[in-house]
Coordinates of C-alpha atoms in Angstrom, one line a residue:
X1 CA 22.1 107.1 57.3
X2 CA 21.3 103.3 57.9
X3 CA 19.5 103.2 54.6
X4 CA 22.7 104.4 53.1
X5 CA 24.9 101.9 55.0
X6 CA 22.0 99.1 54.0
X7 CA 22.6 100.4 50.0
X8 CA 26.6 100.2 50.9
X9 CA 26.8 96.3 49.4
X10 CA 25.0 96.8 46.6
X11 CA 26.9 100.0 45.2
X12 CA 30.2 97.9 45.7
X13 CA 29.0 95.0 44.0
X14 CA 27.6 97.6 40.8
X15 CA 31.3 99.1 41.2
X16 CA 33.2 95.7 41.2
X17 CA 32.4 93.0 38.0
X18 CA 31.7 89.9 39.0
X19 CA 35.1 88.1 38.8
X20 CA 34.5 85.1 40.9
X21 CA 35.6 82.7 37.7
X22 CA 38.6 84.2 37.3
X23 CA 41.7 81.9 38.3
X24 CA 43.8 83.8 40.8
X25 CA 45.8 81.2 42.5
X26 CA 49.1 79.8 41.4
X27 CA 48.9 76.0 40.2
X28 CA 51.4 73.2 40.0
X29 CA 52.1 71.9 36.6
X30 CA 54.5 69.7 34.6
X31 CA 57.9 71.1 33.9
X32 CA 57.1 70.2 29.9
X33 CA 54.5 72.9 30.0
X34 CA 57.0 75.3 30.4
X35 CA 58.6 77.5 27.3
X36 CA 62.5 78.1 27.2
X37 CA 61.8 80.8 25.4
X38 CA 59.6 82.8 27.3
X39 CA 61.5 81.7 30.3
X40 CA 64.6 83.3 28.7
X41 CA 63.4 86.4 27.5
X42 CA 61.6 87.1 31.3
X43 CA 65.0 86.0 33.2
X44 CA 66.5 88.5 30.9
X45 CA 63.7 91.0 31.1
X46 CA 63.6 90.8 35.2
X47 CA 67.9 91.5 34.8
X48 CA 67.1 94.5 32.7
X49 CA 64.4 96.0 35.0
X50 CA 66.5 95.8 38.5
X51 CA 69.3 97.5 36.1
X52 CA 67.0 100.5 35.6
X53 CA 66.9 101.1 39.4
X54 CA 70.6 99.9 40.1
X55 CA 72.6 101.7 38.8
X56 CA 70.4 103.5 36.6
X57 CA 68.3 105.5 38.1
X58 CA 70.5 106.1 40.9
X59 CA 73.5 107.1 38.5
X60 CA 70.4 109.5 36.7
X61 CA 69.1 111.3 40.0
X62 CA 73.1 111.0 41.4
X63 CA 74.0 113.5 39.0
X64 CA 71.3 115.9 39.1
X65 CA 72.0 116.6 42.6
X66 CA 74.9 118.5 44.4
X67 CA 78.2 117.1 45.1
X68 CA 77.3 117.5 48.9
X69 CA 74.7 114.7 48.4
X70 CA 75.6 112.4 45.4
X71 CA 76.6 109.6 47.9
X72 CA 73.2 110.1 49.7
X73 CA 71.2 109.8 46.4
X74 CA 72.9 106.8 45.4
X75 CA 72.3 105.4 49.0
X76 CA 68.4 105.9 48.5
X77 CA 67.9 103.8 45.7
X78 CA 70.6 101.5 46.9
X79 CA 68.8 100.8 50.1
X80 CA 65.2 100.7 48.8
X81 CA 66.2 98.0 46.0
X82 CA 67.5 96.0 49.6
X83 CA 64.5 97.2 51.8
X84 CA 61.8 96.1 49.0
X85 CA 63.1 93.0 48.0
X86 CA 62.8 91.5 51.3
X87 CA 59.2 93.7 51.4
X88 CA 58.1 92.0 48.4
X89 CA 59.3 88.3 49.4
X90 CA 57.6 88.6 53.1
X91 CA 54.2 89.7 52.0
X92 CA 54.3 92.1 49.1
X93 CA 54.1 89.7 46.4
X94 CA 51.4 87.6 48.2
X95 CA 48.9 91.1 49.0
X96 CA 49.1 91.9 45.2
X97 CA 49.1 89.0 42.9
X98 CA 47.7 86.0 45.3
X99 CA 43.6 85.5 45.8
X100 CA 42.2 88.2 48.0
X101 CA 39.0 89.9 46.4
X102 CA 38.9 93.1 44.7
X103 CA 40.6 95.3 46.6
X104 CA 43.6 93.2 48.6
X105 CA 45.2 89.7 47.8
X106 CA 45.5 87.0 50.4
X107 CA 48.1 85.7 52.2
X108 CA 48.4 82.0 50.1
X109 CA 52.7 83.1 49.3
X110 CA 53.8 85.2 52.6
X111 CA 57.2 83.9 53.3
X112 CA 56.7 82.5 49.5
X113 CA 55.1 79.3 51.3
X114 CA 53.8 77.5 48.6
X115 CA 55.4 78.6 45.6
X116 CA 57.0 75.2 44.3
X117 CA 60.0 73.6 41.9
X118 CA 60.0 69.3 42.6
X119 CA 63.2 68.6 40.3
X120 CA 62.7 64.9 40.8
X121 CA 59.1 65.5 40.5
X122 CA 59.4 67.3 37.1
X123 CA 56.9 69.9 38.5
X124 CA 56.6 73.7 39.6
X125 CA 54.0 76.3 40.0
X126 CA 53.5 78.9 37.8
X127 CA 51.2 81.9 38.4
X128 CA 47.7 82.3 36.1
X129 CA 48.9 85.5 34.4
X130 CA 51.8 83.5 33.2
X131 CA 51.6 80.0 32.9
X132 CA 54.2 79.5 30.5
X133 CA 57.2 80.8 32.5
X134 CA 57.7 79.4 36.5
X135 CA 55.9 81.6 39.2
X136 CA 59.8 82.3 40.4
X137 CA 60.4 84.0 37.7
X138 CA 57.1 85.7 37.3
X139 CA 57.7 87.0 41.4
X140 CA 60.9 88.0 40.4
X141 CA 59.9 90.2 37.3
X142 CA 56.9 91.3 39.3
X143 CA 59.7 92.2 42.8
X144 CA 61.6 94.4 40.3
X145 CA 58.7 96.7 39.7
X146 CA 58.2 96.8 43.1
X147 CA 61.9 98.5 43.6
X148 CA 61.8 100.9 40.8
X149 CA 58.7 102.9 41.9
X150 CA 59.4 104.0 45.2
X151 CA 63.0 104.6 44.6
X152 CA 61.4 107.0 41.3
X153 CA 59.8 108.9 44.7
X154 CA 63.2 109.9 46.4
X155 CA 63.7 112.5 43.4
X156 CA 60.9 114.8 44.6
X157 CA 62.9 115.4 48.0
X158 CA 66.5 114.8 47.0
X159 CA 69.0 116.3 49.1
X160 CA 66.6 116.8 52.6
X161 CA 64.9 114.0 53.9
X162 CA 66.2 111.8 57.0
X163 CA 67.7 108.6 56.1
X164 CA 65.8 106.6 58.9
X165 CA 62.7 108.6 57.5
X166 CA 63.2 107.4 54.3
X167 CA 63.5 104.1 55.0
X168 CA 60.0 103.6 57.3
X169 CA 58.2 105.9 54.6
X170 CA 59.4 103.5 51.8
X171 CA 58.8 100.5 53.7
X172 CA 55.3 101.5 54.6
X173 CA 54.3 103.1 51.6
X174 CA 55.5 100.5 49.5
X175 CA 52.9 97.8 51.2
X176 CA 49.9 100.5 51.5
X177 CA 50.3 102.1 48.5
X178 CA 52.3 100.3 45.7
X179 CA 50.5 96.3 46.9
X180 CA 46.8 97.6 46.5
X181 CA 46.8 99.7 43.3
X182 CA 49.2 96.8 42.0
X183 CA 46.6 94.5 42.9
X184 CA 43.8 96.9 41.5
X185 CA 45.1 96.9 37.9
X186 CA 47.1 94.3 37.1
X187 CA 46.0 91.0 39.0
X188 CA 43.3 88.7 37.6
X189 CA 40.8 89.7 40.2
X190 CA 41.2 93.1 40.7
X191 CA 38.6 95.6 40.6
X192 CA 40.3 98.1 38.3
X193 CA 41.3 95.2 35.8
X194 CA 37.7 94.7 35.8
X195 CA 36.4 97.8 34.7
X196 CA 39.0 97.4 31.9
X197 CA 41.8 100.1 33.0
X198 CA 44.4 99.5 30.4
X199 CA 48.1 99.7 31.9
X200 CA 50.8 97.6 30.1
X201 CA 54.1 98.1 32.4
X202 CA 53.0 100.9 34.8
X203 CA 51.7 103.9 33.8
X204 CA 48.9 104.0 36.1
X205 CA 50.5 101.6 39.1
X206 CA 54.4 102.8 38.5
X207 CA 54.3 106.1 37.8
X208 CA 51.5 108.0 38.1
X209 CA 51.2 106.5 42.0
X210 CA 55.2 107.2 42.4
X211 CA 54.6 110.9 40.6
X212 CA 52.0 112.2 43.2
X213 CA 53.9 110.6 45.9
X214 CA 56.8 112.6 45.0
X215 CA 54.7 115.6 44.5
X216 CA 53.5 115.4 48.0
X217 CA 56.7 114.7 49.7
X218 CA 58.3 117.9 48.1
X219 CA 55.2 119.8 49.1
X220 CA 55.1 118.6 53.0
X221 CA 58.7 118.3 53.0
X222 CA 58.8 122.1 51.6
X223 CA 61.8 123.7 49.9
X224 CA 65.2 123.3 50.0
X225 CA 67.2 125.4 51.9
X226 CA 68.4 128.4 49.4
X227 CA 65.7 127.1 47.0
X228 CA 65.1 130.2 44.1
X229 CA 68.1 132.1 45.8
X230 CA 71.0 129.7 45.1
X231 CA 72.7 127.8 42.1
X232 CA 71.7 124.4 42.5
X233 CA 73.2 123.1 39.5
X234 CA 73.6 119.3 38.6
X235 CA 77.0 118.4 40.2
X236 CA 78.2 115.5 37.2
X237 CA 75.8 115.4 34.4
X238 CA 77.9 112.9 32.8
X239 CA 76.5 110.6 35.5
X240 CA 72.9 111.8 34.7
X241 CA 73.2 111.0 30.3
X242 CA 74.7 107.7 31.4
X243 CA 71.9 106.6 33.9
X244 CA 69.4 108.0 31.2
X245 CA 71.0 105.9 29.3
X246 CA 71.2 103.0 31.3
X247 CA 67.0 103.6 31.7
X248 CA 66.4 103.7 28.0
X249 CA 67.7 100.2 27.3
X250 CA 66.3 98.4 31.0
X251 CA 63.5 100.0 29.6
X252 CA 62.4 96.9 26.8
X253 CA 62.6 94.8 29.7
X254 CA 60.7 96.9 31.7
X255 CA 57.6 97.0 28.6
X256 CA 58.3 94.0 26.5
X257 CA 58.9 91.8 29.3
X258 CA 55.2 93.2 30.5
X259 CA 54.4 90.5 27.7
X260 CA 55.4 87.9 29.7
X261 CA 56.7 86.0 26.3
X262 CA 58.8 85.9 23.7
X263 CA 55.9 86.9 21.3
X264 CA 54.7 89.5 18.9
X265 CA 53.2 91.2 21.2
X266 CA 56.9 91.7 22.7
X267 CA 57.9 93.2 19.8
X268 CA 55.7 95.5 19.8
X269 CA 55.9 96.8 22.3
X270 CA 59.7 97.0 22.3
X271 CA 59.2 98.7 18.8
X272 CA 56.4 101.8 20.4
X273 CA 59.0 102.1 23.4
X274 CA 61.6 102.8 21.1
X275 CA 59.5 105.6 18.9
X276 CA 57.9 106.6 21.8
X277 CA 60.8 107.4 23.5
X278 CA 63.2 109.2 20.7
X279 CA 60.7 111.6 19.5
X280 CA 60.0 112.3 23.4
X281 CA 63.9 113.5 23.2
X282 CA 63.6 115.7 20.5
X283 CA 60.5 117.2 21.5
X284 CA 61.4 118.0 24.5
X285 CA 65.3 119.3 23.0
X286 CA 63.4 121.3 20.5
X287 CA 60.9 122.8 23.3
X288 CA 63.8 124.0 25.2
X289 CA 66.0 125.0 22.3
X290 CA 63.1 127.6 20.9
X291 CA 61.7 128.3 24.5
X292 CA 66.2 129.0 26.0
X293 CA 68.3 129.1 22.7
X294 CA 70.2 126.5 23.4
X295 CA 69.3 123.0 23.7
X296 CA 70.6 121.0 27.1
X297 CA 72.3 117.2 27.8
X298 CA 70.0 117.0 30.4
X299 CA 66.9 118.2 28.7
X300 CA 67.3 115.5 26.1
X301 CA 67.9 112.9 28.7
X302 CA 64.9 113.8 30.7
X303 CA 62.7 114.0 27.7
X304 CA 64.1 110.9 26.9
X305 CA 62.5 109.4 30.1
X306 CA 59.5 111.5 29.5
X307 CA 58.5 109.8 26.7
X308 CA 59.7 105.6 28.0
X309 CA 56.7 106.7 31.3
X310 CA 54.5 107.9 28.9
X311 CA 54.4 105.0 26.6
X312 CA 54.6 102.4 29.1
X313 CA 51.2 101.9 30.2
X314 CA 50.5 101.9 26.2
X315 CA 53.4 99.6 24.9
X316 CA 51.1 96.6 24.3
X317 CA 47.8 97.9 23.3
X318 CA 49.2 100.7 20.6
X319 CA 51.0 100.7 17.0
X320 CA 53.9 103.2 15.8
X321 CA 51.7 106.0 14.6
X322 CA 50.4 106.0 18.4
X323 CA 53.6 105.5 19.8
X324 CA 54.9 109.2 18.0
X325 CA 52.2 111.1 18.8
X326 CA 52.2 109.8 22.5
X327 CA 55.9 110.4 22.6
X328 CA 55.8 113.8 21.2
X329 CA 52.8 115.3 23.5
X330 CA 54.8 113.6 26.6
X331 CA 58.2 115.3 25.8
X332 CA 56.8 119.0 24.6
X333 CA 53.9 118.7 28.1
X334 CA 56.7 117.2 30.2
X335 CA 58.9 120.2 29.5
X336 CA 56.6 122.4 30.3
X337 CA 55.7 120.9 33.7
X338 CA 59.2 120.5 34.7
X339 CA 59.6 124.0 34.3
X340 CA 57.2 126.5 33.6
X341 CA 54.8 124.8 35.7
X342 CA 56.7 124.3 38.4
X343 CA 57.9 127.8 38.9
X344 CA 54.5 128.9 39.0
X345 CA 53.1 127.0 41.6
X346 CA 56.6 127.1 43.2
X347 CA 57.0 123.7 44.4
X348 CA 60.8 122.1 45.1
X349 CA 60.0 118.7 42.9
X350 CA 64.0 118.7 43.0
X351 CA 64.9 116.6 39.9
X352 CA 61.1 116.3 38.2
X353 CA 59.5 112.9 39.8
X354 CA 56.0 114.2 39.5
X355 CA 56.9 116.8 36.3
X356 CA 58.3 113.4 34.7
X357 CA 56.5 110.4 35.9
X358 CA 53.8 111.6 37.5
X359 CA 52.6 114.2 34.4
X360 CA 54.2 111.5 31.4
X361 CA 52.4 108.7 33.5
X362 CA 48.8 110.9 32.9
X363 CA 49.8 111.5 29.5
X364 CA 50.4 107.8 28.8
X365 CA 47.0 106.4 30.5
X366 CA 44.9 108.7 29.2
X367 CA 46.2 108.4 25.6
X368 CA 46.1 105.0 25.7
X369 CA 42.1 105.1 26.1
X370 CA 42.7 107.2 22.8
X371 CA 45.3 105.1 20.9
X372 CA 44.9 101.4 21.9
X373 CA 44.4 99.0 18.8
X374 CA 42.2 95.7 19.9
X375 CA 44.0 94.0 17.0
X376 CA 47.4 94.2 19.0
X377 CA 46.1 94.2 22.9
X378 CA 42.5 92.3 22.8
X379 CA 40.9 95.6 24.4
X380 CA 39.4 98.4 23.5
X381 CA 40.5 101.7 24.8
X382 CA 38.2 104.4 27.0
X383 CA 39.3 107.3 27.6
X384 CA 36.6 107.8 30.2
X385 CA 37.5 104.5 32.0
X386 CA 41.7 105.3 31.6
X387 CA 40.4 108.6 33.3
X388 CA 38.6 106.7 36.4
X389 CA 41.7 104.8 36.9
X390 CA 44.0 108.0 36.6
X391 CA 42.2 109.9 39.3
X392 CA 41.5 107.0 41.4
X393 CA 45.4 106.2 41.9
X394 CA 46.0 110.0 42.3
X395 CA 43.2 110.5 45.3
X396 CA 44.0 107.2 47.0
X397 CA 48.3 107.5 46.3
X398 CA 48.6 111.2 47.3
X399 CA 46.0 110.9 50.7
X400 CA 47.9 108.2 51.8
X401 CA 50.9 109.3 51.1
X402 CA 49.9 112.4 52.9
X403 CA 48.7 110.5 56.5
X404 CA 52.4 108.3 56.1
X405 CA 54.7 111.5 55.9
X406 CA 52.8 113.0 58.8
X407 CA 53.0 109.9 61.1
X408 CA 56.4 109.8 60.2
X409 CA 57.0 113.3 61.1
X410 CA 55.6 113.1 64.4
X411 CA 57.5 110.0 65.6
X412 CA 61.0 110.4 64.2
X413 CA 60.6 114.3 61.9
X414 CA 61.0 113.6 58.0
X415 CA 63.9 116.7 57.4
X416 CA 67.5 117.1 58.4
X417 CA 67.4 120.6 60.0
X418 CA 69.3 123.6 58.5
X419 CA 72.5 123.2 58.9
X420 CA 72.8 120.1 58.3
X421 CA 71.6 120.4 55.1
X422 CA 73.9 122.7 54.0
X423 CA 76.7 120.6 55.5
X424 CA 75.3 117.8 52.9
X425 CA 73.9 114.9 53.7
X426 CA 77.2 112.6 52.5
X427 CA 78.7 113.5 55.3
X428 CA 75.9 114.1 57.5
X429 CA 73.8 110.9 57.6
X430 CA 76.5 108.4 55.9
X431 CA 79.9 110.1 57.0
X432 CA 81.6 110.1 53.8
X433 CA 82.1 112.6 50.8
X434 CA 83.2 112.6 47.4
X435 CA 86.3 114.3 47.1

């Protein structure tokens, strides 16, 4: 045992490149080193992200559920867009883009102490993964990702789970969870960036991380009540093609604005989000129209979505003809996880988190390893390393996940009991309804 512990350095350091030479730390520089441009396009981009999660994604998952709990739904991703955004300001931001080592940043912006714009001066800080735009912006862009991914969680146990519960799981998991694997892939020092994981806007960090969540909360959560018995139709889908809707177009700021420019790069990866994502629709429409006859609003919508996770870890490193085939396996798999898979491991993932994000997000890294061009992204893909980082974010994501829910149980109990539940939880937990 104390030989192993002795050996315990070395493996780390054979596991973790050497990136002591890579900047990580936010610098001060002139204002004239700045580009209007890319500053534009990212303001715009960071507008366009929070849109996804407000009112997008609520107004998607708002109509999925039952009337009894629309207001409730909406609530969630209301109050984690609040909740994370003053999260990500206190210390999120700071833990995964700021120094640190391999594993964790440091603590250089808690309370964003330190990050700097001297008007008289002519001088602010930008951050080193993008120098041309100012570091407010770049924390900003950075914050919005921060939202979207746990609020992508709250569809896996729709229409059961305490409010107050909710809140201290998405507060916790949000600093535990989303702050190290961010840190792992996407800043300059971490160790997954380093063994060359490939993950544009979030496959790997959004929503593969936010999929397994989800598919652990429904599982420890369990069913809803009536769950297989009772029609649990979606109350409004009108709602649900308009907050599809609202995602598809957030979306280019969402993969594009991963660029962090107003370059060609941008462009193409708005241009693979936007194949990507329309023959992810009609795969997934066609799927269901052979598989049911008939071919659904909300099965286009959600294969619509399918195919936007499934390219986004890919948007920067892959051309068209990578983009159609990675939106067409993501909207005919997707499908067939929602549903057939699903019902026959007879889990409540209420409105598809992990069938969605979690399984398009898989889709997505692991064809990327297969698809990337170096011409377009500067990296070659692996579909061996894409697979390292895919099951290390679903072992860390879904054991912590795991020890959260059950702390959380134990001190305040994550479920609204029975009745309650069949009360609704508009009325229940915020004392109002839809009439």
């Amino acid at each position: 045992m104390k030989k192993s512990l002795a050996l315990l350095p070395l493996l780390l350091a054979a596991a973790v490149p050497a990136l002591a030479d890579t900047p990580t730390m936010p610098m001060l520089v002139e204002a004239k080193t700045i580009s209007a441009g890319d500053t534009a396009w990212m303001l715009t981009s960071t507008a366009l992200v929070l849109f996804m999660t407000i009112p997008g994604l609520a107004l998607f998952y708002g109509g999925m559920v039952r009337k009894k709990n629309v207001l409730a739904t909406l609530m969630q991703s209301f109050a984690i867009c609040a909740l994370v955004t003053v999260l990500w300001t206190v210390l999120g931001y700071s833990l995964a883009f700021i120094g640190g080592n391999a594993y964790l940043g440091g603590f250089g912006r808690a309370m964003m102490d330190g990050l700097t714009y001297l008007k008289d001066a002519n001088k602010l800080t930008v951050h080193p993964l993008a120098t041309t735009i100012p570091e407010s912006v770049f924390m900003m862009f950075q914050m919005t990702f921060a939202i979207i991914t746990p609020a992508l969680i709250a569809g896996a146990f729709a229409e059961r789970m305490k409010f107050s519960a909710m809140v201290a799981f998405m507060a916790l998991w949000s600093l535990v969870v989303y702050v190290p694997v961010a840190h792992w892939v996407w800043a300059p020092n971490g160790w997954m960036a380093g063994k060359g994981v490939l993950d544009f806007a979030g496959g790997t960090v959004v929503h593969i991380n936010a999929g397994v969540a989800g598919l652990v909360c429904a599982l420890m959560l369990g069913k809803r009540t009536g769950y297989g018995r009772e029609v649990m139709a979606p109350h409004n889908l009108v709602l649900t093609i308009i907050g599809a809707s609202m995602l598809w177009v957030g979306w280019f700021g969402f993969n594009a604005g991963s660029a962090a420019a107003a370059d060609g790069r941008a462009g193409m990866a708005m241009l693979t989000t936007q194949v990507a994502t329309g023959i992810a629709a009609l795969g997934w429409m066609f799927a269901e129209w052979l598989s049911k006859g008939k071919p659904s609003v909300l099965g286009i919508a959600s294969g619509a979505v399918a195919g936007l996770v499934a390219i986004t870890p890919a948007a920067g490193f892959v051309d068209a003809k990578g983009a159609l085939v990675i939106g067409l396996v993501a909207g005919v798999v997707c499908f067939w996880s929602a549903t057939s898979l699903k019902h026959a491991l007879k889990y409540d993932d209420s409105l598809d988190a992990f069938g969605v994000h979690g399984v398009g997000g898989i889709i997505g890294a692991l064809l990327t390893g297969v698809f990337a061009v170096k011409d377009i992204g500067g990296a070659d893909g692996s579909l061996v390393i894409q697979a390292m980082g895919v099951a290390v974010t679903l072992v860390y994501s879904g054991v912590v996940t795991a020890v959260l829910l059950k702390v959380i149980d134990l001190v305040i109990g994550l479920r609204v009991n029975e009745e309650e539940e069949r009360e609704g939880l508009d009325v229940v937990l915020h004392g109002e309804r839809v009439e």
